[in-house]
Short mmCIF file of C-alpha atoms in Angstrom, two decimals:
data_model
loop_
_atom_site.label_atom_id
_atom_site.label_comp_id
_atom_site.label_asym_id
_atom_site.label_seq_id
_atom_site.Cartn_x
_atom_site.Cartn_y
_atom_site.Cartn_z
CA MET A 19 -22.42 40.66 20.09
CA ASP A 20 -18.83 40.12 19.02
CA PHE A 21 -18.62 37.68 21.94
CA LEU A 22 -21.32 35.50 20.36
CA SER A 23 -19.54 35.31 16.99
CA THR A 24 -16.26 34.49 18.79
CA LEU A 25 -18.02 31.75 20.76
CA ILE A 26 -19.66 30.26 17.66
CA ASN A 27 -16.37 30.36 15.75
CA GLY A 28 -14.62 28.70 18.69
CA LEU A 29 -17.25 25.97 18.97
CA SER A 30 -17.15 25.24 15.23
CA LEU A 31 -13.34 25.14 15.28
CA GLY A 32 -13.61 22.86 18.29
CA GLY A 33 -16.01 20.69 16.29
CA ARG A 34 -13.33 20.25 13.61
CA TYR A 35 -10.76 19.31 16.25
CA ALA A 36 -13.26 16.95 17.89
CA MET A 37 -13.90 15.05 14.64
CA ILE A 38 -10.18 14.43 14.22
CA ALA A 39 -9.73 13.72 17.94
CA LEU A 40 -12.44 11.06 17.77
CA GLY A 41 -10.28 9.15 15.29
CA TYR A 42 -7.28 9.36 17.61
CA THR A 43 -9.25 8.39 20.70
CA MET A 44 -11.07 5.44 19.09
CA VAL A 45 -7.88 3.95 17.66
CA TYR A 46 -6.06 4.40 20.95
CA GLY A 47 -8.97 3.10 23.01
CA ILE A 48 -9.36 -0.05 20.91
CA ALA A 49 -5.97 -0.77 19.30
CA LYS A 50 -3.87 0.90 22.06
CA MET A 51 -1.77 2.78 19.51
CA LEU A 52 -1.29 6.43 18.53
CA ASN A 53 -1.88 6.85 14.81
CA PHE A 54 0.08 10.03 14.08
CA ALA A 55 -0.67 9.59 10.36
CA HIS A 56 -4.33 10.31 11.15
CA GLY A 57 -3.93 14.06 10.57
CA ASP A 58 -2.71 13.42 7.03
CA ILE A 59 -5.92 11.58 6.17
CA ILE A 60 -7.53 15.06 6.39
CA MET A 61 -5.17 16.16 3.63
CA VAL A 62 -6.10 13.12 1.51
CA GLY A 63 -9.79 14.01 1.87
CA ALA A 64 -9.16 17.67 1.04
CA TYR A 65 -7.26 16.80 -2.14
CA THR A 66 -10.05 14.42 -3.16
CA ILE A 67 -12.55 17.26 -2.72
CA TYR A 68 -10.24 19.54 -4.74
CA ILE A 69 -10.21 17.05 -7.66
CA PHE A 70 -13.99 16.69 -7.82
CA MET A 71 -14.68 20.37 -7.21
CA ALA A 72 -12.53 21.08 -10.28
CA MET A 73 -15.17 19.01 -12.14
CA ASN A 74 -17.93 21.07 -10.44
CA GLN A 75 -19.29 18.08 -8.50
CA PRO A 76 -19.74 19.33 -4.89
CA VAL A 77 -21.91 16.46 -3.62
CA ILE A 78 -19.86 13.72 -5.29
CA ALA A 79 -16.74 15.41 -3.87
CA ILE A 80 -17.93 14.85 -0.29
CA VAL A 81 -18.93 11.20 -0.88
CA ALA A 82 -15.68 10.50 -2.76
CA ALA A 83 -13.60 12.11 0.01
CA VAL A 84 -15.19 9.88 2.65
CA LEU A 85 -14.73 6.73 0.53
CA VAL A 86 -11.11 7.53 -0.40
CA CYS A 87 -10.20 8.35 3.22
CA VAL A 88 -11.82 5.13 4.46
CA LEU A 89 -9.87 3.18 1.83
CA PHE A 90 -6.60 4.86 2.85
CA GLY A 91 -7.31 4.30 6.55
CA VAL A 92 -8.03 0.59 6.06
CA LEU A 93 -4.97 0.09 3.80
CA ILE A 94 -2.67 1.88 6.25
CA GLU A 95 -3.94 -0.29 9.09
CA LYS A 96 -3.58 -3.49 7.05
CA ILE A 97 -0.16 -2.77 5.51
CA ALA A 98 1.63 -0.68 8.14
CA TYR A 99 0.06 -1.42 11.55
CA LYS A 100 -1.36 -4.94 11.46
CA PRO A 101 2.08 -6.60 11.06
CA LEU A 102 3.18 -4.66 14.19
CA ARG A 103 0.26 -5.79 16.35
CA GLY A 104 2.57 -7.43 18.87
CA ALA A 105 5.47 -4.99 18.50
CA SER A 106 6.62 -2.39 21.02
CA PRO A 107 4.75 0.96 21.18
CA LEU A 108 7.93 2.73 20.01
CA ALA A 109 8.05 0.67 16.80
CA VAL A 110 4.39 1.49 16.07
CA LEU A 111 4.96 5.19 16.81
CA ILE A 112 7.96 5.39 14.45
CA THR A 113 5.94 3.59 11.75
CA ALA A 114 3.05 6.05 12.18
CA ILE A 115 5.42 9.01 11.76
CA GLY A 116 6.90 7.33 8.67
CA VAL A 117 3.43 6.82 7.15
CA SER A 118 2.64 10.49 7.86
CA TYR A 119 5.70 11.73 5.96
CA LEU A 120 5.04 9.22 3.17
CA LEU A 121 1.52 10.60 2.61
CA GLN A 122 2.79 14.20 2.65
CA SER A 123 5.57 13.37 0.18
CA LEU A 124 3.22 11.53 -2.19
CA ALA A 125 0.82 14.49 -2.14
CA GLN A 126 3.69 16.86 -2.93
CA ILE A 127 4.84 14.67 -5.84
CA ILE A 128 1.32 14.44 -7.30
CA PHE A 129 -0.01 17.96 -6.65
CA GLY A 130 3.14 20.02 -6.11
CA SER A 131 4.00 22.18 -3.10
CA ALA A 132 1.84 25.21 -4.03
CA ASN A 133 -1.55 25.65 -2.34
CA LYS A 134 -4.55 24.57 -4.41
CA MET A 135 -7.70 26.71 -4.15
CA VAL A 136 -11.01 24.93 -3.62
CA ASN A 137 -14.02 27.11 -4.41
CA GLY A 138 -17.70 26.27 -4.46
CA TYR A 139 -18.72 25.82 -0.81
CA GLU A 140 -19.93 29.36 -0.05
CA PHE A 141 -22.86 29.79 2.33
CA GLY A 142 -22.70 33.48 3.23
CA MET A 143 -23.58 35.08 6.57
CA VAL A 144 -26.61 35.07 8.82
CA LYS A 145 -27.74 37.37 11.64
CA LEU A 146 -28.01 35.62 15.01
CA LEU A 147 -28.96 37.72 18.05
CA GLY A 148 -27.51 40.75 16.30
CA ALA A 149 -24.19 39.10 15.44
CA ASP A 150 -22.97 38.21 11.94
CA ILE A 151 -22.28 34.47 11.87
CA GLN A 152 -20.95 32.47 8.95
CA VAL A 153 -23.44 29.77 7.95
CA SER A 154 -20.53 27.37 7.38
CA GLU A 155 -19.63 27.69 11.08
CA LEU A 156 -23.16 26.72 12.13
CA ILE A 157 -23.12 23.77 9.70
CA THR A 158 -19.78 22.61 11.14
CA LEU A 159 -21.02 22.88 14.73
CA GLY A 160 -24.28 21.08 13.93
CA ALA A 161 -22.50 18.31 12.03
CA ALA A 162 -19.94 17.79 14.82
CA THR A 163 -22.74 17.51 17.39
CA ALA A 164 -24.68 15.06 15.19
CA VAL A 165 -21.56 12.93 14.63
CA MET A 166 -20.83 12.86 18.36
CA ILE A 167 -24.39 11.72 19.20
CA ALA A 168 -24.46 9.14 16.37
CA LEU A 169 -21.09 7.69 17.35
CA THR A 170 -22.07 7.46 21.02
CA LEU A 171 -25.31 5.65 20.11
CA PHE A 172 -23.44 3.38 17.69
CA VAL A 173 -20.91 2.30 20.33
CA LYS A 174 -23.56 1.86 23.03
CA TYR A 175 -26.37 0.13 21.20
CA THR A 176 -25.02 -1.77 18.18
CA ARG A 177 -23.42 -5.18 18.17
CA THR A 178 -20.26 -3.84 16.52
CA GLY A 179 -20.09 -0.99 19.02
CA ARG A 180 -20.34 -3.36 21.97
CA ALA A 181 -17.62 -5.50 20.36
CA MET A 182 -15.45 -2.37 20.21
CA ILE A 183 -15.95 -1.83 23.93
CA ALA A 184 -15.05 -5.47 24.61
CA VAL A 185 -11.86 -5.24 22.52
CA SER A 186 -10.85 -2.00 24.25
CA GLU A 187 -11.26 -3.65 27.65
CA ASP A 188 -9.47 -6.94 26.91
CA LYS A 189 -8.45 -8.12 23.44
CA GLY A 190 -7.69 -11.66 24.58
CA ALA A 191 -11.02 -12.16 26.36
CA ALA A 192 -12.89 -10.61 23.42
CA GLN A 193 -11.22 -13.07 21.03
CA LEU A 194 -12.19 -15.98 23.27
CA MET A 195 -15.81 -14.76 23.11
CA GLY A 196 -15.73 -15.06 19.32
CA ILE A 197 -15.09 -11.42 18.44
CA ASN A 198 -12.94 -10.88 15.34
CA VAL A 199 -10.43 -8.40 16.81
CA ASN A 200 -8.76 -7.64 13.47
CA ARG A 201 -12.13 -6.79 11.91
CA ILE A 202 -13.08 -4.50 14.81
CA ILE A 203 -9.77 -2.63 14.58
CA MET A 204 -10.24 -2.26 10.80
CA ILE A 205 -13.75 -0.83 11.34
CA THR A 206 -12.35 1.58 13.91
CA PHE A 207 -9.78 2.87 11.41
CA ALA A 208 -12.51 3.17 8.77
CA ILE A 209 -14.76 5.26 11.05
CA GLY A 210 -11.88 7.48 12.18
CA SER A 211 -10.83 8.05 8.55
CA ALA A 212 -14.38 8.95 7.51
CA LEU A 213 -14.49 11.55 10.30
CA ALA A 214 -11.12 12.91 9.13
CA ALA A 215 -12.62 13.35 5.63
CA LEU A 216 -15.49 15.38 7.10
CA ALA A 217 -13.00 17.43 9.11
CA GLY A 218 -11.12 18.14 5.87
CA LEU A 219 -14.36 19.36 4.28
CA PHE A 220 -15.08 21.69 7.19
CA TYR A 221 -11.53 23.05 7.10
CA LEU A 222 -12.11 23.93 3.44
CA PHE A 223 -15.28 25.78 4.49
CA LYS A 224 -13.07 28.01 6.65
CA SER A 225 -10.00 28.27 4.44
CA PRO A 226 -10.57 27.08 0.84
CA SER A 227 -7.02 25.99 0.03
CA VAL A 228 -5.23 22.67 0.36
CA SER A 229 -1.54 21.78 0.58
CA ASN A 230 0.40 18.61 1.38
CA ASN A 231 0.84 19.63 5.05
CA LEU A 232 -2.79 20.69 5.61
CA GLY A 233 -3.40 18.05 8.29
CA ALA A 234 -0.15 18.45 10.24
CA MET A 235 -1.06 21.16 12.76
CA PRO A 236 -4.79 20.29 13.01
CA GLY A 237 -3.72 16.68 13.67
CA ILE A 238 -1.40 17.73 16.51
CA LYS A 239 -4.04 20.01 18.02
CA ALA A 240 -6.70 17.33 17.73
CA PHE A 241 -4.39 14.91 19.52
CA THR A 242 -3.95 17.59 22.20
CA ALA A 243 -7.75 17.84 22.43
CA ALA A 244 -8.06 14.05 22.78
CA VAL A 245 -5.51 14.03 25.62
CA ILE A 246 -7.16 16.98 27.40
CA GLY A 247 -10.58 15.33 27.22
CA GLY A 248 -9.21 11.91 28.14
CA ILE A 249 -7.80 9.80 25.32
CA GLY A 250 -9.92 6.70 24.84
CA SER A 251 -13.12 8.57 25.76
CA ILE A 252 -15.52 9.60 22.96
CA PRO A 253 -17.25 12.36 25.01
CA GLY A 254 -13.76 13.39 26.18
CA ALA A 255 -12.61 13.92 22.58
CA MET A 256 -15.62 16.17 21.96
CA LEU A 257 -15.10 18.09 25.20
CA GLY A 258 -11.38 18.54 24.56
CA GLY A 259 -11.99 19.67 20.98
CA LEU A 260 -14.60 22.27 21.94
CA LEU A 261 -12.47 23.56 24.82
CA LEU A 262 -9.41 23.92 22.58
CA GLY A 263 -11.47 25.61 19.86
CA ILE A 264 -12.88 28.20 22.26
CA ILE A 265 -9.44 28.92 23.75
CA GLU A 266 -7.97 29.40 20.26
CA SER A 267 -10.83 31.61 19.05
CA VAL A 268 -10.70 33.85 22.13
CA SER A 269 -6.87 34.07 22.02
CA TYR A 270 -6.91 35.20 18.39
CA LYS A 271 -9.34 38.00 19.30
CA ILE A 272 -6.96 39.40 21.97
CA THR A 273 -4.27 41.24 20.01
CA VAL A 274 -1.61 41.03 22.72
CA ILE A 275 -1.67 37.24 23.03
CA ALA A 276 -2.77 36.31 19.46
CA PRO A 277 0.81 35.51 18.27
CA TYR A 278 1.24 33.10 21.20
CA THR A 279 -2.02 31.18 20.71
CA ASP A 280 -0.35 27.83 19.94
CA ALA A 281 1.97 28.21 22.95
CA ILE A 282 -1.03 28.95 25.19
CA GLU A 283 -2.90 25.86 23.97
CA PHE A 284 0.02 23.50 24.55
CA SER A 285 0.76 25.13 27.92
CA ILE A 286 -2.83 24.41 28.98
CA LEU A 287 -2.29 20.78 27.93
CA ILE A 288 0.77 20.56 30.20
CA ILE A 289 -1.08 22.13 33.13
CA ILE A 290 -4.07 19.80 32.76
CA LEU A 291 -1.81 16.74 32.55
CA LEU A 292 0.02 17.83 35.70
CA ILE A 293 -3.29 18.19 37.56
CA ARG A 294 -5.16 15.29 35.96
CA PRO A 295 -2.91 12.96 33.91
CA THR A 296 -5.87 11.00 32.47
CA GLY A 297 -7.60 14.13 31.13
CA PHE A 298 -11.06 15.36 32.12
CA LEU A 299 -13.06 12.23 31.24
CA GLY A 300 -10.28 9.64 31.01
CA LYS A 301 -10.11 6.65 33.33
CA LYS A 302 -7.14 4.97 34.90
CA ARG A 303 -6.53 1.52 33.52
CA ARG A 304 -4.94 -1.30 35.46
CA GLU A 305 -2.23 -3.00 33.47
CA LYS A 306 -2.18 -6.79 33.71
CA VAL A 307 1.14 -8.41 34.50
#
């Protein structure tokens, strides 16, 4: 039965990675840029939750975290990335790294470098097929699945979602058809930031402490998940996240290889890219000249 708990833990961890990866993959798919500051939006959400949990407001904390992260995501896109819309990918990448360090430094100035404990979200354990499973893990897995389904339906069946697909295919043609490209990119950042806020909440379920570098490693691993699944693909982000979560959970259970878990995950990324450079569900794109 230990296998079941390991599997559930891996899937819930993968759900956290998938939520962050969805932000990466949507921004890349639509704006064709890698927002390496995305991981730090998780940290912004976690600190927002910390502030409101100190006031004993658990529900308001979640709503406030989503709103604050959306605001930060939109402001970052407007101030840092929009002026670079026609710039080289390298310039955008360097800017994204700069924004990431800026957010971490601001958090350190405001909250200090010591970890802040966030208590209040305690759900206990439940028996499932004879195995002890944390309820928070089941909530995380269920929420990640619901988000994935909702986002897929949103992109497929809403007017804004179809506009996102059009912009991802050809910005110029989409603009000629009357689509406001800047607005679509802003909405994409807003959705990705909201998902990052939820990911921050679910990370606090697992480990109730927040620091200024909370989102650094999860952000890198989520980017790895997005690449494995096929960056630009929403189902690919979910698949990559779940796969990475299971690998990490199983590796931590095997004492011999537990210290090398991160190395194993990134090695798998390299192997997959050597075999299938576009990831599992990614598609080759023809570049226009």
